[in-house]
Amino acid sequence: MFTLYGALAALSLAALLAVSFLVLQKKGAGYEAFIRFAVLAIPFAFIGSRVAFCLSNTAYYLETIGDPALMLSVLDGGASMTGAIIGVILAAALSAKWSNQPVSLMLDAAAFGMPAALVIERLAEPLCEMGWGKYFQSPAFSFMAELTQDMHPVFAYEAIAALIIGIVMVVYFRKHKAANGDALGFFLVLYGCCQTVLESLRNDGHMKVIHFVRINQVAGIAMAAIVLIVWSIRCFRRSGKREAIISWVTSVVCIGFGVVQEFAADGDENPYFSLTLVSGLLAAALVIVCVIWFFTWKKHGKSAAAIPCVAVATSLTLLIERTMDTGDHRLFFVYGIMAANLYIIGHMAFALRKAAEE
């Protein structure tokens, strides 16, 4: 059955393959490698997206409707971008093995194509009534509400984020050689951090783990954490143990801070602990570990100073946020704090990669 959304989803995969082909051609890889990648990427992306969606909605198929066979009914809809990305990564790795090409080359080629695919797919989501977020609550944002059915156009935010990620990757890797799958690592860190924040803005029941936490949020932070682990191991091997440990402590505090802010954005006040108290303690811890991080990493360049500055700004912003009532302005500060924490995690990962290469 033909649908416009299905056609645009196919176009997004075609864009991914087109960009990947250009990268492989520039690197001198043969047509055989690309053809094998394309043949695998198409079914793997489709199967991966469907499997991830069904696994995250097993309760619905097994209990709500009591018919697990409907998991095989793809015409009813239901797909996961996370599963599609995993499928493409697996296709790239297998095609490299079967084409006698470096796995890192195929992974990086796929990574450069993913932002283009994401832009098209995200902009197509409204066709299936997906990608809309929380309702605007403040008159100050009425100009946006009139254009977007009174809801945050999360699909547009995600498309813009994907476009920026693609531009950043192109600009960065024009100056730095992509090796060891680093382009894929860059993409996963940037995409994972953006997705963790933007998924919180959604106001539907799409792929939730529990209550208000979504699969794509967990997957997003997991993507960044996996890259952090890989680059930490490299840093350890280059005698950067102290840098890696400090970066991990900072990242753990940031993740904890982000979780608490997620409760502030979507959850009720926890009866067992005060969100204000825990947020304040984590903010103080964040400032301390970021200052330690600065003195540990300052030999790696002036960009190290950005981390304690962001930490201090985040802590001060928290004081403003806790004095505000619910509404768009308060959510603006909540999501700003979450974004700042994820920026720090991303900076940790990139610093570890740089240290490992020195």
Coordinates of C-alpha atoms in Angstrom, one line a residue, residues 68-327:
P68 CA 1.3 -10.9 19.2
A69 CA 0.9 -11.9 15.6
L70 CA 0.1 -8.3 14.8
M71 CA 3.8 -7.5 15.4
L72 CA 4.3 -8.9 11.9
S73 CA 1.6 -6.6 10.4
V74 CA 3.8 -3.8 9.2
L75 CA 1.0 -2.1 7.3
D76 CA -0.5 -1.1 10.7
G77 CA 2.5 1.2 11.2
G78 CA 5.1 1.4 14.0
A79 CA 8.8 1.9 13.6
S80 CA 11.8 3.1 15.6
M81 CA 14.5 5.4 14.4
T82 CA 16.9 3.9 16.9
G83 CA 16.3 0.4 15.5
A84 CA 16.8 1.8 11.9
I85 CA 20.1 3.3 12.9
I86 CA 21.3 0.1 14.6
G87 CA 20.3 -1.8 11.4
V88 CA 22.3 0.5 9.2
I89 CA 25.3 0.2 11.4
L90 CA 25.1 -3.6 11.3
A91 CA 24.7 -3.5 7.5
A92 CA 27.9 -1.3 7.3
A93 CA 29.9 -3.6 9.4
L94 CA 28.8 -6.8 7.6
S95 CA 29.3 -5.2 4.1
A96 CA 32.9 -4.3 5.1
K97 CA 33.7 -7.8 6.1
W98 CA 32.3 -9.2 2.9
S99 CA 34.0 -6.6 0.7
N100 CA 37.4 -6.7 2.3
Q101 CA 37.1 -3.0 3.3
P102 CA 38.0 -1.5 6.7
V103 CA 35.0 -1.7 9.0
S104 CA 35.8 1.9 10.2
L105 CA 35.5 3.2 6.6
M106 CA 32.1 1.7 6.1
L107 CA 30.8 2.9 9.5
D108 CA 32.0 6.4 8.8
A109 CA 30.5 6.5 5.3
A110 CA 27.1 5.4 6.9
A111 CA 27.5 8.0 9.6
F112 CA 27.9 10.9 7.1
G113 CA 24.6 9.8 5.4
M114 CA 22.5 9.6 8.6
P115 CA 21.9 13.3 9.2
A116 CA 20.5 13.7 5.6
A117 CA 18.2 10.8 6.2
L118 CA 17.1 12.2 9.5
V119 CA 16.2 15.6 8.1
I120 CA 13.8 14.0 5.5
E121 CA 12.3 11.5 7.9
R122 CA 11.6 14.0 10.7
L123 CA 9.9 16.4 8.3
A124 CA 7.7 13.6 7.1
E125 CA 6.5 12.7 10.6
P126 CA 3.4 15.0 10.7
L127 CA 1.9 13.0 7.9
C128 CA 1.4 10.2 10.4
E129 CA 0.4 12.6 13.2
M130 CA 3.8 12.1 14.9
G131 CA 6.5 14.4 16.1
W132 CA 4.2 16.9 18.0
G133 CA 5.1 17.9 21.5
K134 CA 3.8 19.7 24.6
Y135 CA 1.2 22.5 24.3
F136 CA 2.3 26.1 24.5
Q137 CA 1.2 27.6 27.7
S138 CA 2.4 31.2 27.6
P139 CA 1.0 34.1 25.5
A140 CA 4.6 35.1 24.8
F141 CA 4.8 32.1 22.4
S142 CA 1.4 32.7 20.7
F143 CA 3.2 33.5 17.4
M144 CA 4.5 29.9 17.4
A145 CA 1.3 28.4 18.6
E146 CA -0.7 29.8 15.7
L147 CA 1.6 28.1 13.3
T148 CA 1.9 24.7 15.0
Q149 CA -1.6 23.7 16.2
D150 CA -0.7 25.1 19.7
M151 CA 2.0 22.3 20.1
H152 CA 5.8 22.3 20.0
P153 CA 6.8 21.0 16.5
V154 CA 9.4 18.5 17.9
F155 CA 9.8 17.0 14.4
A156 CA 11.0 20.4 13.1
Y157 CA 13.4 20.7 16.1
E158 CA 14.8 17.3 15.4
A159 CA 15.2 18.0 11.7
I160 CA 17.1 21.2 12.5
A161 CA 19.3 19.4 15.0
A162 CA 20.1 16.7 12.3
L163 CA 20.9 19.4 9.8
I164 CA 23.3 21.1 12.3
I165 CA 24.9 17.7 13.1
G166 CA 25.5 17.1 9.5
I167 CA 27.1 20.5 8.9
V168 CA 29.3 20.1 12.0
M169 CA 30.5 16.7 10.9
V170 CA 31.4 18.0 7.4
V171 CA 33.2 21.1 8.7
Y172 CA 35.1 19.1 11.4
F173 CA 36.2 16.3 9.2
R174 CA 37.4 18.6 6.5
K175 CA 40.2 19.6 8.9
H176 CA 40.6 16.3 10.7
K177 CA 40.9 12.9 9.2
A178 CA 38.1 10.4 10.0
A179 CA 39.6 7.2 11.2
N180 CA 38.7 4.3 13.5
G181 CA 35.0 4.9 13.1
D182 CA 35.4 8.4 14.6
A183 CA 32.7 9.9 12.3
L184 CA 30.2 7.4 13.6
G185 CA 31.3 8.2 17.1
F186 CA 30.7 11.9 16.5
F187 CA 27.3 11.3 15.0
L188 CA 26.2 9.0 17.9
V189 CA 27.3 11.5 20.6
L190 CA 25.7 14.5 18.9
Y191 CA 22.5 12.7 17.9
G192 CA 22.2 10.9 21.2
C193 CA 22.5 14.0 23.3
C194 CA 20.1 16.0 21.1
Q195 CA 17.6 13.1 21.1
T196 CA 17.7 12.8 24.9
V197 CA 16.5 16.4 25.3
L198 CA 14.1 16.6 22.3
E199 CA 12.3 13.4 23.1
S200 CA 11.3 14.9 26.4
L201 CA 9.4 17.6 24.6
R202 CA 7.0 15.0 23.0
N203 CA 3.5 14.7 24.4
D204 CA 2.4 11.3 23.0
G205 CA 2.8 7.7 24.1
H206 CA 5.3 6.7 21.5
M207 CA 7.7 4.1 22.8
K208 CA 7.8 4.8 26.5
V209 CA 9.9 2.7 29.0
I210 CA 8.0 3.7 32.1
H211 CA 5.7 6.6 32.9
F212 CA 7.3 9.6 31.1
V213 CA 10.7 8.1 30.2
R214 CA 11.0 7.1 26.5
I215 CA 13.0 4.4 24.8
N216 CA 14.7 6.9 22.5
Q217 CA 15.9 8.9 25.5
V218 CA 17.5 5.9 27.0
A219 CA 18.9 4.9 23.7
G220 CA 20.2 8.4 23.1
I221 CA 22.2 8.6 26.3
A222 CA 23.3 5.0 25.8
M223 CA 24.7 5.9 22.3
A224 CA 26.8 8.7 23.9
A225 CA 27.9 6.5 26.7
I226 CA 29.1 3.7 24.4
V227 CA 31.2 6.2 22.4
L228 CA 32.5 7.6 25.7
I229 CA 33.5 4.1 26.8
V230 CA 35.3 3.4 23.5
W231 CA 37.2 6.7 23.6
S232 CA 38.0 6.3 27.3
I233 CA 39.7 2.9 26.6
R234 CA 41.8 4.6 23.9
C235 CA 42.7 7.3 26.4
F236 CA 43.7 4.8 29.0
R237 CA 46.0 3.1 26.5
R238 CA 47.7 6.4 25.9
S239 CA 48.4 6.9 29.6
G240 CA 45.5 9.3 30.1
K241 CA 44.0 7.4 33.0
R242 CA 43.5 10.5 35.2
E243 CA 41.7 12.4 32.4
A244 CA 39.4 9.5 31.6
I245 CA 38.5 9.0 35.3
I246 CA 37.7 12.7 35.8
S247 CA 35.7 12.8 32.6
W248 CA 33.6 9.8 33.7
V249 CA 32.9 11.2 37.1
T250 CA 31.8 14.5 35.5
S251 CA 29.6 12.6 33.0
V252 CA 27.9 10.6 35.7
V253 CA 27.0 13.7 37.6
C254 CA 25.7 15.3 34.4
I255 CA 23.5 12.2 33.8
G256 CA 22.2 12.3 37.3
F257 CA 21.4 16.0 36.9
G258 CA 19.7 15.4 33.7
V259 CA 17.5 12.7 35.2
V260 CA 16.4 15.0 38.0
Q261 CA 15.6 17.7 35.4
E262 CA 13.5 15.1 33.5
F263 CA 11.5 14.6 36.7
A264 CA 11.1 18.4 36.9
A265 CA 9.8 18.6 33.4
D266 CA 7.5 15.6 33.2
G267 CA 7.2 13.9 36.6
D268 CA 5.4 14.7 39.7
E269 CA 7.2 15.8 42.8
N270 CA 8.9 12.7 44.2
P271 CA 7.6 11.8 47.7
Y272 CA 10.9 10.3 48.8
F273 CA 13.2 13.2 48.0
S274 CA 13.1 16.8 47.2
L275 CA 13.9 17.7 43.6
T276 CA 15.1 21.1 44.7
L277 CA 17.5 19.7 47.3
V278 CA 18.8 17.0 45.0
S279 CA 19.2 19.4 42.1
G280 CA 21.1 21.8 44.3
L281 CA 23.5 19.1 45.5
L282 CA 24.1 17.9 42.0
A283 CA 24.7 21.5 40.8
A284 CA 27.3 22.0 43.5
A285 CA 28.9 18.6 42.6
L286 CA 28.9 19.6 38.9
V287 CA 30.7 22.8 39.6
I288 CA 33.3 21.0 41.7
V289 CA 34.0 18.2 39.2
C290 CA 34.1 20.6 36.3
V291 CA 36.7 22.8 38.0
I292 CA 38.8 19.7 38.7
W293 CA 38.3 18.7 35.0
F294 CA 39.6 22.1 33.9
F295 CA 42.8 21.8 35.8
T296 CA 43.2 18.2 34.6
W297 CA 42.6 19.0 30.9
K298 CA 43.8 22.6 30.5
K299 CA 46.9 21.4 28.7
H300 CA 44.7 20.2 25.9
G301 CA 43.6 23.7 24.9
K302 CA 41.5 26.7 25.8
S303 CA 38.2 24.9 25.1
A304 CA 38.7 23.2 28.6
A305 CA 37.6 26.5 30.1
A306 CA 34.2 26.2 28.5
I307 CA 33.2 23.3 30.8
P308 CA 33.4 25.0 34.3
C309 CA 31.8 28.1 32.7
V310 CA 28.8 26.0 31.5
A311 CA 28.6 24.3 34.9
V312 CA 28.4 27.6 36.7
A313 CA 25.9 29.0 34.3
T314 CA 23.8 25.8 34.7
S315 CA 23.8 26.1 38.5
L316 CA 22.8 29.8 38.4
T317 CA 20.1 28.9 35.9
L318 CA 18.8 26.3 38.3
L319 CA 18.2 29.0 40.9
I320 CA 16.1 31.0 38.5
E321 CA 14.2 27.9 37.4
R322 CA 13.3 26.9 40.9
T323 CA 11.7 30.3 41.5
M324 CA 9.3 30.1 38.5
D325 CA 5.8 28.6 38.3
T326 CA 5.0 26.0 35.7
G327 CA 4.7 27.2 32.1

